[in-house]
Short mmCIF file of C-alpha atoms in Angstrom, two decimals:
data_model
loop_
_atom_site.label_atom_id
_atom_site.label_comp_id
_atom_site.label_asym_id
_atom_site.label_seq_id
_atom_site.Cartn_x
_atom_site.Cartn_y
_atom_site.Cartn_z
CA MET P 8 19.20 10.42 -22.29
CA VAL P 9 15.45 9.81 -22.19
CA PHE P 10 14.14 7.15 -19.84
CA VAL P 11 11.58 5.06 -21.78
CA ASN P 12 8.95 3.86 -19.32
CA GLU P 13 6.27 1.17 -19.40
CA GLY P 14 3.59 3.83 -19.87
CA ALA P 15 5.16 5.19 -23.04
CA ARG P 16 5.47 1.68 -24.47
CA TRP P 17 1.82 0.97 -23.59
CA PHE P 18 0.58 3.99 -25.54
CA ALA P 19 2.88 3.18 -28.47
CA ARG P 20 1.59 -0.40 -28.77
CA ARG P 21 -1.98 0.91 -29.04
CA ASN P 22 -1.11 3.70 -31.51
CA ILE P 23 -2.37 6.23 -28.96
CA ARG P 24 -0.26 9.30 -28.51
CA ASN P 25 -2.07 10.10 -25.29
CA ALA P 26 -5.62 10.40 -24.04
CA PRO P 27 -7.35 13.72 -24.79
CA MET P 28 -6.95 16.56 -22.36
CA LEU P 29 -9.56 16.27 -19.65
CA HIS P 30 -11.16 18.93 -17.49
CA GLN P 31 -9.25 19.45 -14.29
CA PRO P 32 -10.68 21.38 -11.36
CA ALA P 33 -8.06 23.27 -9.42
CA SER P 34 -6.29 20.99 -6.95
CA ARG P 35 -6.48 21.79 -3.27
CA PRO P 36 -3.31 23.19 -1.74
CA VAL P 37 -1.01 20.86 0.14
CA SER P 38 -1.17 21.52 3.86
CA GLY P 39 -1.10 19.79 7.24
CA SER P 40 1.15 16.99 8.49
CA ARG P 41 1.66 13.67 6.70
CA ARG P 42 0.24 10.60 8.36
CA ALA P 43 2.99 8.62 10.11
CA THR P 44 1.56 5.15 9.92
CA ARG P 45 3.38 3.23 7.18
CA LEU P 46 4.69 3.47 3.67
CA PHE P 47 1.82 3.12 1.22
CA GLY P 48 2.32 0.71 -1.53
CA ALA P 49 4.66 -0.69 -4.03
CA PRO P 50 4.60 2.31 -5.59
CA ILE P 51 5.10 2.74 -1.88
CA LEU P 52 7.18 -0.13 -0.54
CA ALA P 53 6.89 -1.66 2.96
CA LEU P 54 10.01 -0.83 5.02
CA ALA P 55 11.72 -2.62 7.90
CA LEU P 56 12.14 -0.41 10.93
CA PHE P 57 15.09 -0.06 13.23
CA GLY P 58 16.42 2.50 15.67
CA VAL P 59 18.09 5.59 14.27
CA ALA P 60 19.68 8.43 16.18
CA LEU P 61 17.79 11.68 15.72
CA LEU P 62 19.40 14.51 13.83
CA ALA P 63 20.11 17.80 15.50
CA ALA P 64 20.66 21.01 13.54
CA PRO P 65 23.72 20.31 11.37
CA SER P 66 27.04 21.71 12.55
CA SER P 67 29.49 23.13 10.03
CA ALA P 68 31.38 19.83 10.05
CA GLN P 69 28.17 17.90 9.48
CA ALA P 70 27.17 20.29 6.72
CA LYS P 71 30.52 19.72 5.02
CA SER P 72 30.09 15.98 5.34
CA PHE P 73 26.58 16.18 3.91
CA GLN P 74 27.79 18.23 0.96
CA SER P 75 30.49 15.62 0.33
CA PHE P 76 27.81 12.94 0.40
CA ILE P 77 25.75 14.88 -2.16
CA GLU P 78 28.73 15.26 -4.46
CA GLU P 79 29.34 11.51 -4.30
CA LEU P 80 25.90 11.04 -5.86
CA TRP P 81 26.83 12.95 -9.00
CA PRO P 82 28.40 10.09 -11.04
CA ALA P 83 25.34 7.85 -10.58
CA ALA P 84 22.98 10.71 -11.43
CA HIS P 85 25.02 11.72 -14.47
CA LYS P 86 24.98 8.10 -15.68
CA ARG P 87 21.16 8.22 -15.65
CA GLY P 88 21.16 11.34 -17.83
CA VAL P 89 20.85 14.00 -15.13
CA SER P 90 22.53 17.27 -16.11
CA ARG P 91 24.75 19.24 -13.76
CA ALA P 92 22.25 22.10 -13.82
CA THR P 93 19.39 19.82 -12.74
CA PHE P 94 21.57 18.19 -10.07
CA ASN P 95 22.64 21.53 -8.60
CA ALA P 96 19.10 22.92 -8.66
CA ALA P 97 17.74 19.83 -6.92
CA PHE P 98 20.19 20.07 -4.03
CA HIS P 99 20.30 23.86 -3.74
CA GLY P 100 19.93 24.73 -0.06
CA VAL P 101 19.19 21.12 0.92
CA THR P 102 20.31 20.07 4.41
CA PRO P 103 19.45 17.01 6.52
CA ASP P 104 15.88 17.14 7.81
CA ALA P 105 15.57 16.09 11.46
CA LYS P 106 11.83 15.57 11.09
CA VAL P 107 12.42 12.86 8.50
CA MET P 108 14.54 10.82 10.88
CA GLN P 109 12.03 11.37 13.66
CA SER P 110 9.38 9.89 11.39
CA THR P 111 11.36 6.67 11.10
CA ARG P 112 10.87 6.24 14.84
CA ARG P 113 7.24 7.33 14.95
CA GLN P 114 5.83 4.51 12.85
CA ALA P 115 2.65 3.33 14.51
CA GLU P 116 2.98 0.07 16.40
CA PHE P 117 0.80 -2.55 14.78
CA THR P 118 -1.81 -2.65 17.56
CA GLU P 119 -4.93 -1.88 15.54
CA THR P 120 -7.47 -4.60 14.85
CA THR P 121 -8.65 -5.14 11.31
CA GLY P 122 -12.11 -3.93 12.33
CA ALA P 123 -10.75 -0.67 13.74
CA TYR P 124 -8.51 -0.20 10.70
CA LEU P 125 -11.44 -0.62 8.31
CA ALA P 126 -13.69 1.67 10.36
CA ARG P 127 -11.08 4.40 10.02
CA ARG P 128 -10.32 3.87 6.34
CA VAL P 129 -13.83 3.16 5.08
CA SER P 130 -15.65 5.88 7.00
CA ASP P 131 -18.98 7.39 5.98
CA ALA P 132 -17.22 10.66 5.19
CA ARG P 133 -14.70 8.97 2.91
CA ILE P 134 -17.44 7.01 1.14
CA GLU P 135 -19.40 10.21 0.44
CA ASN P 136 -16.26 12.02 -0.65
CA GLY P 137 -15.44 9.15 -2.97
CA ARG P 138 -18.87 9.26 -4.57
CA ALA P 139 -18.49 12.99 -5.11
CA LYS P 140 -15.08 12.44 -6.73
CA ALA P 141 -16.56 9.73 -8.94
CA LYS P 142 -18.97 12.31 -10.37
CA GLU P 143 -16.42 15.12 -10.52
CA TRP P 144 -13.91 13.02 -12.46
CA GLU P 145 -16.36 10.89 -14.43
CA ARG P 146 -14.84 11.72 -17.83
CA ALA P 147 -11.33 10.89 -16.71
CA LEU P 148 -12.44 7.69 -15.00
CA ASP P 149 -14.41 6.64 -18.09
CA ALA P 150 -11.27 7.03 -20.19
CA VAL P 151 -9.02 5.28 -17.66
CA GLU P 152 -11.36 2.32 -17.34
CA ARG P 153 -11.90 2.05 -21.09
CA GLN P 154 -8.26 2.38 -22.15
CA ILE P 155 -6.51 0.53 -19.32
CA GLY P 156 -9.16 -1.89 -18.11
CA VAL P 157 -9.00 -1.38 -14.35
CA ASP P 158 -12.10 -0.86 -12.20
CA ARG P 159 -12.56 2.89 -11.69
CA TYR P 160 -13.79 2.40 -8.14
CA VAL P 161 -10.63 0.55 -7.12
CA VAL P 162 -8.55 3.40 -8.55
CA LEU P 163 -10.71 5.90 -6.64
CA SER P 164 -10.36 3.83 -3.47
CA ILE P 165 -6.57 3.82 -3.69
CA TRP P 166 -6.65 7.60 -4.13
CA GLY P 167 -8.87 7.87 -1.05
CA ASN P 168 -6.74 5.53 1.03
CA GLU P 169 -3.46 7.15 0.05
CA THR P 170 -4.15 10.89 0.33
CA ASN P 171 -7.85 11.19 1.19
CA PHE P 172 -8.55 12.17 -2.43
CA GLY P 173 -5.74 14.70 -2.53
CA GLY P 174 -6.42 16.22 0.86
CA TYR P 175 -2.76 15.95 1.73
CA LEU P 176 0.05 14.85 -0.57
CA GLY P 177 2.87 15.03 1.96
CA GLY P 178 4.75 17.89 3.55
CA HIS P 179 8.34 16.98 2.71
CA ASN P 180 10.64 17.97 -0.11
CA VAL P 181 11.26 14.56 -1.70
CA ILE P 182 14.89 15.24 -2.61
CA GLN P 183 15.65 16.43 0.93
CA ALA P 184 13.81 13.49 2.52
CA LEU P 185 15.50 10.83 0.42
CA ALA P 186 18.91 12.46 0.83
CA THR P 187 18.42 12.58 4.61
CA LEU P 188 17.50 8.91 4.81
CA THR P 189 20.40 7.84 2.60
CA TYR P 190 22.93 10.04 4.38
CA ASN P 191 21.93 8.61 7.76
CA GLY P 192 22.16 5.01 6.63
CA TYR P 193 18.44 4.24 6.92
CA ARG P 194 17.99 1.56 4.25
CA ALA P 195 20.67 3.47 2.40
CA ASP P 196 20.88 1.29 -0.73
CA PHE P 197 17.12 1.42 -1.27
CA PHE P 198 16.73 5.14 -0.67
CA ARG P 199 19.84 6.01 -2.69
CA LYS P 200 18.25 4.34 -5.73
CA GLU P 201 15.01 6.22 -5.08
CA LEU P 202 16.95 9.48 -4.80
CA ILE P 203 18.61 8.94 -8.18
CA ASN P 204 15.21 8.09 -9.67
CA ALA P 205 13.80 11.32 -8.22
CA LEU P 206 16.58 13.27 -9.96
CA VAL P 207 15.66 11.57 -13.25
CA ILE P 208 12.07 12.79 -12.80
CA LEU P 209 13.34 16.35 -12.36
CA GLN P 210 15.60 16.02 -15.39
CA GLN P 211 12.63 14.98 -17.53
CA GLY P 212 10.73 18.09 -16.42
CA HIS P 213 7.66 16.43 -14.94
CA VAL P 214 7.82 18.60 -11.81
CA LYS P 215 9.98 21.39 -10.38
CA PRO P 216 12.21 20.63 -7.36
CA GLN P 217 10.22 22.91 -5.05
CA ASP P 218 6.96 21.25 -6.11
CA MET P 219 8.16 17.67 -5.63
CA ALA P 220 6.26 17.18 -2.37
CA GLY P 221 5.80 13.81 -0.75
CA SER P 222 5.96 11.75 2.39
CA TRP P 223 9.00 11.48 4.66
CA ALA P 224 9.90 8.30 2.75
CA GLY P 225 9.62 9.88 -0.70
CA ALA P 226 6.15 8.71 -1.73
CA MET P 227 4.75 11.27 -4.14
CA GLY P 228 1.57 12.67 -5.58
CA HIS P 229 -2.13 11.93 -5.26
CA THR P 230 -1.62 8.18 -5.19
CA GLN P 231 1.81 8.14 -3.54
CA PHE P 232 4.26 6.67 -6.04
CA MET P 233 7.85 6.06 -5.07
CA PRO P 234 10.22 7.61 -7.65
CA SER P 235 11.28 4.25 -9.12
CA SER P 236 7.65 3.24 -9.58
CA PHE P 237 6.92 6.63 -11.13
CA ASN P 238 9.67 6.11 -13.69
CA ALA P 239 8.44 2.61 -14.49
CA TYR P 240 4.66 3.05 -14.45
CA ALA P 241 3.50 6.68 -14.40
CA ILE P 242 1.82 7.80 -17.62
CA ASP P 243 1.01 11.13 -19.25
CA PHE P 244 -2.71 10.48 -19.56
CA THR P 245 -3.66 14.02 -20.63
CA GLY P 246 -1.10 14.29 -23.41
CA ASP P 247 0.49 17.54 -22.23
CA GLY P 248 4.01 16.11 -22.27
CA ARG P 249 4.36 15.67 -18.51
CA ARG P 250 3.56 12.83 -16.13
CA ASP P 251 2.18 15.03 -13.38
CA ILE P 252 0.76 13.05 -10.46
CA TRP P 253 0.91 16.12 -8.19
CA THR P 254 -1.56 18.50 -9.85
CA THR P 255 -3.04 16.64 -12.83
CA ILE P 256 -5.65 14.24 -11.46
CA PRO P 257 -6.11 12.22 -14.70
CA ASP P 258 -2.37 11.52 -14.77
CA ALA P 259 -2.51 10.27 -11.18
CA LEU P 260 -5.58 8.10 -11.80
CA GLY P 261 -4.26 6.76 -15.08
CA SER P 262 -0.87 5.98 -13.58
CA THR P 263 -2.45 4.08 -10.70
CA ALA P 264 -4.62 2.05 -13.07
CA PHE P 265 -1.65 1.36 -15.32
CA TYR P 266 0.41 0.16 -12.36
CA LEU P 267 -2.34 -2.27 -11.32
CA LYS P 268 -2.78 -3.53 -14.87
CA LYS P 269 0.93 -4.19 -15.30
CA ARG P 270 0.97 -6.01 -11.97
CA GLY P 271 -1.70 -8.44 -13.12
CA TRP P 272 -5.13 -6.83 -12.75
CA ARG P 273 -7.81 -9.00 -14.34
CA THR P 274 -10.34 -6.85 -16.18
CA GLY P 275 -13.98 -7.51 -15.39
CA GLU P 276 -13.26 -9.37 -12.15
CA THR P 277 -13.71 -8.24 -8.57
CA TRP P 278 -11.34 -8.55 -5.61
CA GLY P 279 -13.26 -10.99 -3.39
CA TYR P 280 -16.50 -11.92 -1.65
CA GLU P 281 -17.71 -11.87 1.92
CA VAL P 282 -18.83 -15.42 2.70
CA THR P 283 -20.40 -17.53 5.42
CA VAL P 284 -18.56 -20.59 6.68
CA PRO P 285 -20.79 -23.44 7.89
CA ARG P 286 -20.66 -24.58 11.49
CA GLY P 287 -18.32 -27.49 11.92
CA PHE P 288 -16.19 -26.60 8.91
CA ASP P 289 -12.65 -27.73 9.68
CA LEU P 290 -10.44 -24.71 9.06
CA ARG P 291 -7.51 -27.05 8.54
CA GLN P 292 -9.28 -28.10 5.35
CA ALA P 293 -9.21 -24.50 4.13
CA LYS P 294 -5.49 -24.39 4.75
CA LYS P 295 -5.00 -27.59 2.75
CA MET P 296 -7.16 -26.31 -0.09
CA GLY P 297 -5.21 -23.08 -0.45
CA LYS P 298 -6.39 -21.47 -3.69
CA ALA P 299 -9.38 -23.48 -4.88
CA THR P 300 -12.18 -22.70 -7.30
CA LEU P 301 -15.30 -21.01 -6.01
CA ALA P 302 -17.20 -24.12 -7.06
CA GLN P 303 -14.97 -26.22 -4.79
CA TRP P 304 -15.56 -23.86 -1.87
CA SER P 305 -19.28 -24.08 -2.55
CA ARG P 306 -19.14 -27.86 -2.27
CA HIS P 307 -17.82 -27.38 1.27
CA GLY P 308 -20.86 -25.29 2.15
CA ILE P 309 -19.27 -21.87 1.81
CA ARG P 310 -21.70 -19.31 0.39
CA ARG P 311 -21.74 -15.59 -0.33
CA ALA P 312 -22.90 -13.68 2.73
CA ASN P 313 -25.51 -11.74 0.74
CA GLY P 314 -27.15 -14.93 -0.49
CA GLN P 315 -26.23 -14.43 -4.14
CA GLY P 316 -24.35 -17.01 -6.17
CA PHE P 317 -20.75 -16.81 -7.37
CA PRO P 318 -20.89 -15.34 -10.90
CA ARG P 319 -17.65 -17.06 -12.00
CA PRO P 320 -17.48 -20.48 -10.27
CA SER P 321 -14.20 -21.41 -11.96
CA ASP P 322 -12.30 -18.47 -10.45
CA LYS P 323 -9.79 -19.47 -7.79
CA ALA P 324 -9.82 -17.95 -4.32
CA TRP P 325 -8.40 -18.44 -0.83
CA LEU P 326 -10.22 -18.18 2.49
CA HIS P 327 -9.31 -15.20 4.67
CA LEU P 328 -10.40 -14.76 8.30
CA PRO P 329 -8.95 -11.35 9.25
CA ALA P 330 -10.48 -11.42 12.76
CA GLY P 331 -10.24 -15.16 13.31
CA ALA P 332 -13.01 -17.72 13.43
CA ASN P 333 -15.37 -15.34 15.27
CA GLY P 334 -15.27 -12.59 12.66
CA PRO P 335 -16.34 -12.15 9.04
CA ALA P 336 -14.90 -14.45 6.37
CA PHE P 337 -13.85 -13.71 2.80
CA LEU P 338 -12.84 -15.56 -0.33
CA MET P 339 -10.05 -13.56 -1.94
CA LEU P 340 -9.60 -13.53 -5.71
CA PRO P 341 -6.47 -12.77 -7.79
CA ASN P 342 -7.21 -9.02 -7.94
CA PHE P 343 -6.94 -8.88 -4.14
CA ASP P 344 -3.32 -9.99 -4.48
CA VAL P 345 -2.79 -7.35 -7.18
CA ILE P 346 -3.95 -4.64 -4.78
CA LYS P 347 -1.43 -6.01 -2.27
CA ARG P 348 1.30 -5.23 -4.78
CA TYR P 349 0.45 -1.59 -4.24
CA ASN P 350 0.88 -2.12 -0.50
CA ASN P 351 1.71 -5.58 0.81
CA SER P 352 -0.91 -5.65 3.56
CA ASN P 353 -4.06 -7.77 3.77
CA ASN P 354 -5.76 -5.02 5.78
CA TYR P 355 -4.88 -2.39 3.19
CA ALA P 356 -6.13 -4.50 0.29
CA LEU P 357 -9.35 -5.28 2.17
CA ALA P 358 -9.87 -1.57 2.88
CA VAL P 359 -9.28 -0.69 -0.78
CA GLY P 360 -11.67 -3.36 -2.00
CA HIS P 361 -14.39 -2.52 0.51
CA LEU P 362 -14.17 1.25 -0.03
CA ALA P 363 -14.37 0.65 -3.79
CA ASP P 364 -17.55 -1.36 -3.33
CA ARG P 365 -19.08 1.25 -1.00
CA ILE P 366 -18.32 4.11 -3.40
CA ARG P 367 -19.93 2.01 -6.14
CA GLY P 368 -23.10 1.88 -4.03
CA GLY P 369 -22.64 -1.48 -2.32
CA ASP P 370 -23.61 -2.33 1.23
CA ASP P 371 -21.49 -2.73 4.34
CA PHE P 372 -20.33 -6.20 5.32
CA VAL P 373 -23.13 -8.53 6.42
CA HIS P 374 -21.16 -9.80 9.40
CA PRO P 375 -19.57 -7.05 11.53
CA PHE P 376 -16.11 -7.29 12.99
CA PRO P 377 -16.16 -8.15 16.72
CA VAL P 378 -16.03 -4.85 18.63
CA GLU P 379 -14.66 -6.50 21.77
CA GLN P 380 -11.60 -7.79 19.96
CA LYS P 381 -8.32 -6.17 20.96
CA ALA P 382 -5.10 -6.05 19.01
CA LEU P 383 -2.04 -7.52 20.66
CA SER P 384 0.69 -5.16 21.78
CA GLU P 385 4.27 -5.78 20.71
CA GLY P 386 4.96 -7.27 24.14
CA GLN P 387 2.02 -9.64 23.83
CA ARG P 388 3.06 -10.71 20.35
CA THR P 389 6.56 -11.41 21.64
CA GLU P 390 5.12 -13.41 24.54
CA LEU P 391 2.97 -15.41 22.13
CA GLN P 392 5.99 -16.27 20.00
CA THR P 393 8.00 -17.21 23.09
CA LEU P 394 5.24 -19.49 24.39
CA LEU P 395 4.85 -21.20 21.03
CA ALA P 396 8.60 -21.70 20.65
CA SER P 397 8.88 -23.14 24.17
CA ARG P 398 6.35 -25.80 23.16
CA GLY P 399 8.29 -26.80 20.09
CA TYR P 400 6.44 -24.76 17.48
CA PRO P 401 8.98 -22.90 15.31
CA VAL P 402 8.18 -19.21 14.93
CA GLY P 403 11.42 -17.98 13.41
CA GLU P 404 12.93 -14.92 15.05
CA ILE P 405 11.12 -13.84 18.21
CA ASP P 406 10.60 -10.22 17.21
CA GLY P 407 6.99 -9.38 17.99
CA VAL P 408 6.03 -9.58 14.32
CA ILE P 409 3.32 -12.08 13.40
CA GLY P 410 4.66 -13.31 10.10
CA MET P 411 3.98 -16.43 8.05
CA GLN P 412 6.07 -18.73 10.25
CA THR P 413 4.36 -17.57 13.44
CA ARG P 414 0.94 -18.06 11.86
CA GLU P 415 1.93 -21.57 10.81
CA ALA P 416 2.91 -22.24 14.43
CA ILE P 417 -0.44 -20.89 15.64
CA HIS P 418 -2.29 -23.12 13.18
CA ALA P 419 -0.34 -26.16 14.37
CA TYR P 420 -0.87 -25.41 18.05
CA GLN P 421 -4.58 -24.74 17.61
CA ALA P 422 -5.03 -28.01 15.75
CA SER P 423 -3.19 -29.99 18.44
CA ALA P 424 -5.19 -28.31 21.21
CA GLY P 425 -8.57 -28.87 19.57
CA LEU P 426 -9.12 -25.15 18.91
CA PRO P 427 -10.46 -23.65 15.67
CA SER P 428 -7.37 -23.57 13.48
CA ASP P 429 -7.73 -20.03 12.15
CA GLY P 430 -4.11 -18.93 12.69
CA HIS P 431 -5.31 -15.80 14.46
CA PRO P 432 -3.22 -14.35 17.34
CA SER P 433 -5.33 -13.31 20.32
CA GLU P 434 -5.33 -12.76 24.07
CA ASP P 435 -7.38 -15.93 24.48
CA LEU P 436 -4.70 -17.89 22.65
CA ILE P 437 -2.00 -16.50 24.94
CA LYS P 438 -4.07 -17.44 27.99
CA HIS P 439 -4.56 -20.94 26.60
CA LEU P 440 -0.82 -21.34 26.12
CA GLN P 441 -0.11 -20.00 29.61
CA LYS P 442 -2.46 -22.53 31.21
CA ARG P 443 -0.69 -25.40 29.48
CA ARG P 444 2.73 -24.58 30.88
#
């Protein structure tokens, strides 16, 4: 059974067997330890976290149980066209990996400000590296941009943000990692499906089991695709018969562009603009406007920070204040939301967009992020939710996570208290709530 993916259909519709083989410098070897910050993208999906007991070295009883678990996977794998030989080769010598379960507990607490996050992800070194990669892979990027219609610099930026341009693809055997997570009940339904998808990839011969390296959560290759996203969106851009996002850079770049295009990328448009908001602008008005045309925002006095005009006044955008009313402001266009489908994070999408612009030769933001701003700890976020709830502002579950409902509560409280209604959680806001007890 051959799994027909979106990429194959895309080439067929255009009467293109595949793009011509492109020059590929030797890839750097995989080494080091995978970053333990979050799961990158919808190829790499955002995961809920909860406590999991750490694995010790498996006892004989545990090993037997694990082998039984593996055997229970066979019917589902066989149904997807996986042969017994491929199945056995994939699981040969595989045992639960304690380091994988440790990684589920080591996820970084969300205590980094947007400014600090961007400084780390859009560093001078990464910008220079990105410009070098743009020259090195110019032919491939030309072909990707021409045939798929996605901005080359956004594709490069995702590569840089995911694996630092291939500096480290992940130090885990993907089959072992996904089996460990499923066996231990960590989002078992999700990871079981990813495990079966990984077996399908092996069956199709795109990579050997020992070379299927990835993150502890199964994200693979230069741009960190989850197996299900690989099967749906990865393409064989070089025409060698394999979709190889591990060692064939054009395949990785083409697959990333194809994913973005299928998720709604609008060719010829950018991701957003840094803007200036006039003094006295009621931020509640921005909330009411939601997605409005750039011309409508202009009528409210909002201008591009660099003094240039909006090239497409009819495009719709929404106002984003990642550091609150005292930080830089942005109007976000539809392509910003497409980037978020790679990783559902405003900070990630902003980093991808900004790094893309810097690699292209653009300037840094006109308005810097406030250096004195501190991110709230989990305890402070929980306190903020508790204070808001005690004053009758619904925040949903008090869990230390600033989600949509908590931001709505912040907006409402700020408006009632005569504060700038930016929806931004801060120490000053907590102090204000404490004083009004």
